[in-house]
Short mmCIF file of C-alpha atoms and ligand atoms in Angstrom, two decimals:
data_model
loop_
_atom_site.label_atom_id
_atom_site.label_comp_id
_atom_site.label_asym_id
_atom_site.label_seq_id
_atom_site.Cartn_x
_atom_site.Cartn_y
_atom_site.Cartn_z
CA MET A 4 0.10 -0.05 -0.01
CA ARG A 5 1.21 3.66 -0.86
CA ARG A 6 2.62 5.87 1.91
CA VAL A 7 1.43 9.08 3.22
CA ILE A 8 4.21 11.60 3.21
CA VAL A 9 4.04 15.11 4.38
CA ALA A 10 6.83 17.03 2.99
CA GLY A 11 7.88 20.75 3.96
CA ASN A 12 8.83 23.15 1.26
CA TRP A 13 10.65 26.12 3.03
CA LYS A 14 11.18 27.87 -0.23
CA MET A 15 13.50 30.90 0.43
CA ASN A 16 13.49 30.76 4.24
CA LYS A 17 15.67 29.84 6.95
CA THR A 18 19.45 30.02 7.58
CA ALA A 19 21.42 26.83 8.36
CA LYS A 20 21.27 27.62 12.16
CA GLU A 21 17.47 27.98 12.04
CA ALA A 22 17.20 24.98 10.06
CA ALA A 23 18.93 23.05 12.75
CA LYS A 24 16.91 24.67 15.47
CA PHE A 25 13.61 23.82 13.75
CA ILE A 26 14.51 20.18 13.21
CA SER A 27 15.72 20.00 16.87
CA GLU A 28 12.27 21.27 17.65
CA LEU A 29 10.32 18.93 15.35
CA LYS A 30 11.92 15.62 16.43
CA PRO A 31 10.33 15.31 19.81
CA LEU A 32 6.96 16.18 18.36
CA VAL A 33 7.09 13.64 15.95
CA ALA A 34 9.05 10.96 17.27
CA ASP A 35 5.74 8.59 17.62
CA VAL A 36 5.18 8.96 13.95
CA LYS A 37 5.66 5.77 12.26
CA LYS A 38 3.26 5.17 9.15
CA THR A 39 3.76 8.64 7.88
CA GLY A 40 7.16 10.00 5.85
CA ILE A 41 8.48 13.12 6.99
CA VAL A 42 10.37 15.51 4.74
CA ILE A 43 11.51 18.95 4.88
CA GLY A 44 12.98 20.67 1.73
CA THR A 45 15.35 23.48 2.87
CA PRO A 46 17.26 25.90 1.06
CA PHE A 47 20.75 24.49 -0.47
CA THR A 48 22.58 26.45 2.16
CA ALA A 49 20.73 24.70 5.11
CA LEU A 50 20.91 21.17 3.77
CA GLU A 51 24.20 19.90 5.46
CA SER A 52 22.97 21.25 9.05
CA ALA A 53 19.64 19.81 8.64
CA VAL A 54 20.89 16.52 7.38
CA LYS A 55 23.25 16.28 10.50
CA GLU A 56 20.34 17.38 12.95
CA ALA A 57 17.91 14.93 11.43
CA ALA A 58 20.58 12.12 11.35
CA GLY A 59 18.87 8.88 13.25
CA SER A 60 15.38 10.23 13.26
CA ASN A 61 12.45 9.71 11.10
CA VAL A 62 13.19 13.29 9.46
CA LYS A 63 14.07 13.12 6.10
CA ILE A 64 15.85 16.12 3.74
CA ALA A 65 14.97 17.49 0.55
CA ALA A 66 16.48 19.96 -1.75
CA GLN A 67 14.20 22.42 -3.77
CA ASN A 68 15.77 21.96 -7.23
CA MET A 69 18.72 20.22 -8.76
CA ASN A 70 20.65 20.67 -12.14
CA PRO A 71 20.42 17.47 -14.17
CA ASN A 72 23.97 17.35 -15.08
CA ASP A 73 26.80 15.45 -12.74
CA ASN A 74 29.30 18.41 -12.90
CA GLY A 75 30.46 21.06 -15.56
CA ALA A 76 30.30 24.63 -16.45
CA TYR A 77 26.98 25.43 -15.05
CA THR A 78 27.68 28.51 -12.80
CA GLY A 79 25.60 28.66 -9.77
CA GLU A 80 24.00 25.33 -10.09
CA ILE A 81 23.96 22.25 -7.82
CA SER A 82 24.36 18.72 -9.16
CA PRO A 83 22.78 15.39 -7.83
CA LEU A 84 26.13 13.92 -6.76
CA MET A 85 26.44 17.22 -4.57
CA LEU A 86 23.08 16.54 -2.92
CA LYS A 87 23.90 12.90 -2.50
CA ASP A 88 27.09 13.56 -0.81
CA LEU A 89 25.45 15.60 1.70
CA GLY A 90 23.12 12.88 2.76
CA VAL A 91 19.84 14.32 1.07
CA GLU A 92 17.08 11.90 0.14
CA TYR A 93 14.66 13.68 -1.62
CA VAL A 94 14.53 16.47 -4.30
CA ILE A 95 11.50 18.71 -5.28
CA LEU A 96 11.24 19.24 -8.85
CA GLY A 97 9.29 21.33 -11.26
CA HIS A 98 7.71 23.34 -8.40
CA SER A 99 5.37 26.01 -10.04
CA GLU A 100 7.46 28.83 -8.67
CA ARG A 101 10.54 27.43 -11.02
CA ARG A 102 8.22 27.05 -14.09
CA GLU A 103 7.06 30.53 -13.48
CA TYR A 104 9.89 32.45 -12.62
CA TYR A 105 12.70 30.47 -14.00
CA GLY A 106 11.21 29.03 -17.42
CA GLU A 107 11.54 25.44 -16.65
CA THR A 108 9.83 23.26 -19.10
CA ASP A 109 8.55 19.59 -18.82
CA LYS A 110 11.22 18.38 -21.04
CA PHE A 111 14.21 20.24 -18.59
CA ILE A 112 12.08 18.71 -15.63
CA ASN A 113 11.93 15.47 -16.91
CA GLU A 114 15.87 15.39 -17.31
CA LYS A 115 15.97 16.23 -13.73
CA VAL A 116 13.77 13.41 -12.70
CA LYS A 117 16.12 11.06 -14.54
CA ALA A 118 18.84 12.59 -12.96
CA ALA A 119 17.66 12.44 -9.54
CA LEU A 120 16.58 8.66 -9.97
CA LYS A 121 19.89 7.76 -11.88
CA HIS A 122 21.88 9.02 -8.63
CA GLY A 123 19.47 7.58 -5.87
CA LEU A 124 17.59 10.65 -5.14
CA LYS A 125 13.95 10.53 -4.63
CA PRO A 126 11.93 13.20 -6.83
CA ILE A 127 9.00 14.83 -5.51
CA LEU A 128 7.54 15.86 -9.08
CA CYS A 129 5.30 19.06 -8.95
CA VAL A 130 2.29 19.64 -11.36
CA GLY A 131 -0.76 21.62 -11.18
CA GLU A 132 -2.88 24.13 -13.09
CA LYS A 133 -3.05 27.87 -12.88
CA LEU A 134 -6.30 29.79 -12.11
CA GLU A 135 -6.98 30.81 -15.76
CA GLU A 136 -6.40 27.03 -16.86
CA ARG A 137 -8.89 25.99 -14.26
CA GLU A 138 -11.30 28.64 -15.43
CA ASN A 139 -11.06 27.88 -19.13
CA GLY A 140 -11.47 24.14 -18.38
CA THR A 141 -8.08 22.86 -19.20
CA THR A 142 -6.97 21.51 -15.75
CA GLU A 143 -6.85 17.87 -17.02
CA LYS A 144 -5.00 18.83 -20.18
CA VAL A 145 -2.12 20.79 -18.22
CA VAL A 146 -1.77 18.07 -15.32
CA LYS A 147 -1.53 15.40 -18.13
CA GLU A 148 1.03 17.29 -20.08
CA GLN A 149 3.02 17.89 -17.00
CA THR A 150 2.80 14.50 -15.35
CA VAL A 151 3.49 12.53 -19.00
CA GLY A 152 6.03 15.16 -19.67
CA GLY A 153 7.87 14.90 -16.36
CA LEU A 154 7.89 11.07 -16.29
CA GLU A 155 8.87 10.37 -19.97
CA GLY A 156 11.38 7.29 -19.99
CA ILE A 157 10.92 6.64 -16.32
CA SER A 158 10.42 2.65 -15.81
CA ALA A 159 7.68 1.23 -13.81
CA ALA A 160 10.34 -0.18 -11.41
CA ASP A 161 11.41 3.74 -10.88
CA MET A 162 8.23 4.69 -9.87
CA ALA A 163 8.43 3.00 -6.52
CA ASN A 164 11.09 6.09 -5.90
CA VAL A 165 8.62 8.94 -7.40
CA VAL A 166 6.36 10.94 -5.48
CA ILE A 167 3.91 13.39 -7.11
CA ALA A 168 2.75 16.55 -5.78
CA TYR A 169 -0.31 17.95 -7.27
CA GLU A 170 -0.39 21.84 -6.37
CA PRO A 171 -3.16 23.83 -8.24
CA VAL A 172 -1.14 27.22 -8.52
CA TRP A 173 -3.98 29.36 -7.44
CA ALA A 174 -4.05 27.78 -4.03
CA ILE A 175 -0.14 28.21 -3.36
CA GLY A 176 0.52 30.72 -0.64
CA THR A 177 -3.00 32.34 -1.11
CA GLY A 178 -5.08 30.77 1.61
CA LYS A 179 -7.26 29.25 -1.05
CA THR A 180 -7.20 25.60 -0.60
CA ALA A 181 -8.72 23.39 -3.29
CA SER A 182 -11.63 21.81 -1.43
CA PRO A 183 -11.22 18.17 -0.64
CA ALA A 184 -13.52 17.02 -3.51
CA GLN A 185 -11.89 19.36 -6.09
CA ALA A 186 -8.55 18.15 -5.27
CA GLN A 187 -9.53 14.39 -4.91
CA GLU A 188 -10.85 14.48 -8.70
CA VAL A 189 -7.66 15.93 -10.09
CA HIS A 190 -5.83 13.27 -7.89
CA ALA A 191 -8.14 10.52 -9.37
CA PHE A 192 -7.30 11.64 -12.80
CA ILE A 193 -3.27 11.74 -12.02
CA ARG A 194 -3.99 8.00 -10.70
CA LYS A 195 -5.51 6.98 -13.74
CA LEU A 196 -2.84 8.47 -15.89
CA LEU A 197 -0.25 6.51 -13.73
CA THR A 198 -2.73 3.69 -14.52
CA ASP A 199 -2.59 4.03 -18.43
CA LEU A 200 1.19 4.54 -18.31
CA TYR A 201 2.38 1.70 -15.58
CA GLY A 202 -0.74 -0.50 -14.88
CA ALA A 203 -2.82 -0.21 -11.85
CA GLU A 204 -0.41 -2.28 -9.46
CA VAL A 205 2.49 0.55 -9.88
CA ALA A 206 -0.22 3.31 -9.82
CA GLU A 207 -1.82 2.33 -6.55
CA ASN A 208 1.54 2.39 -5.02
CA VAL A 209 2.43 5.99 -6.28
CA THR A 210 2.32 8.74 -3.19
CA VAL A 211 0.25 11.78 -4.81
CA GLN A 212 0.60 14.79 -2.52
CA TYR A 213 -1.62 17.68 -2.37
CA GLY A 214 -0.25 21.23 -2.24
CA GLY A 215 -1.42 24.49 -2.00
CA SER A 216 -2.40 26.28 1.54
CA MET A 217 -2.54 23.14 3.40
CA LYS A 218 -2.65 23.78 7.25
CA ALA A 219 -3.32 22.14 10.51
CA ASP A 220 -6.91 22.78 10.36
CA ASN A 221 -7.61 21.25 6.61
CA ALA A 222 -4.79 18.46 6.36
CA PHE A 223 -7.04 15.61 7.65
CA GLU A 224 -9.97 16.24 5.55
CA LEU A 225 -7.75 16.64 2.54
CA ILE A 226 -5.47 13.35 3.25
CA SER A 227 -8.57 11.33 4.25
CA GLN A 228 -9.45 11.52 0.24
CA LYS A 229 -8.80 8.34 -1.41
CA ASP A 230 -6.16 9.54 -3.70
CA ILE A 231 -4.57 12.03 -1.56
CA ASP A 232 -1.47 10.76 0.26
CA GLY A 233 0.08 13.42 2.36
CA GLY A 234 0.91 17.27 1.51
CA LEU A 235 3.59 19.43 0.29
CA VAL A 236 3.48 22.04 2.64
CA GLY A 237 4.70 25.59 2.17
CA GLY A 238 3.77 28.40 4.73
CA ALA A 239 2.42 25.91 7.29
CA SER A 240 5.84 24.19 7.33
CA LEU A 241 7.83 26.95 8.56
CA GLU A 242 6.95 26.57 12.08
CA ALA A 243 7.48 23.18 14.17
CA GLY A 244 4.20 23.15 15.94
CA SER A 245 1.76 23.67 13.09
CA PHE A 246 4.07 21.19 10.74
CA ALA A 247 4.00 18.50 13.16
CA GLU A 248 0.21 18.81 13.75
CA ILE A 249 -0.23 18.29 9.64
CA ILE A 250 2.13 15.14 9.96
CA LYS A 251 -0.03 14.06 12.83
CA ALA A 252 -3.07 14.70 10.97
CA GLY A 253 -1.78 12.36 8.13
CA ASP A 254 -0.36 9.72 10.35
CA SER A 255 -4.02 9.42 12.05
CA ILE A 256 -5.64 8.34 8.67
P1 PGA B 29 1.75 26.82 0.70
O1 PGA B 29 2.70 26.32 -0.47
O2 PGA B 29 1.25 25.81 1.39
O3 PGA B 29 2.33 28.01 1.19
O4 PGA B 29 0.43 27.34 -0.24
C1 PGA B 29 2.81 25.24 -1.02
C2 PGA B 29 4.13 24.98 -1.98
O5 PGA B 29 4.10 25.93 -2.81
O6 PGA B 29 4.54 23.80 -2.23
#
């Protein structure tokens, strides 16, 4: 059966010291959590201290981006080898902010997904429609393009290490959450796409998270939906107490 995973996406927040302090506060709050996967996506500069502070606990660390190449003339970039070297386990790829502000395409994101898997990192592939796409009825088309594009050339065996995050762009950082029914509808659609690509057995085992204004008071209802397997949490992951509540909501299902 697929696993519920609650991942924090800190975006451009917290220094290395602040990351260590946060994780030392979070650990005792979630020490009893056994079923639910706990991941924190920190800035590159905080990864090392986060990995050290999380060592031996149930908290795993993610990067928020990655260059697909092993090394070379890519000024300012970070490679999968560098992330592996630090002990990072997950990498968030294709977040809507990267698509929007840095022009990332499905093709480039697909290269990153492949590179992550090649180096033993678990990608969290983000997909989701913008407000105007929802309003003009192209949600499924957009989510299909991003999901199929992001997973091109990924084998069924590799899907055991892939997490998908459905994040409607209009719900990110806006306080406007998709209703549980709205989110479930798209999650079921993604599950169907995965079934078409890989068969039902593989599709049933892929963790598909919801992201977009998930908070302690809506997490349980969202994660209770049949095809919602946790969350990718931005704002509400910045404070240990509220993030722990979301994790526990996921673990109680
Ligand atoms: P939010 O961000 O929880 O602040 O809406 C989610 C995300 O961007 O991953």
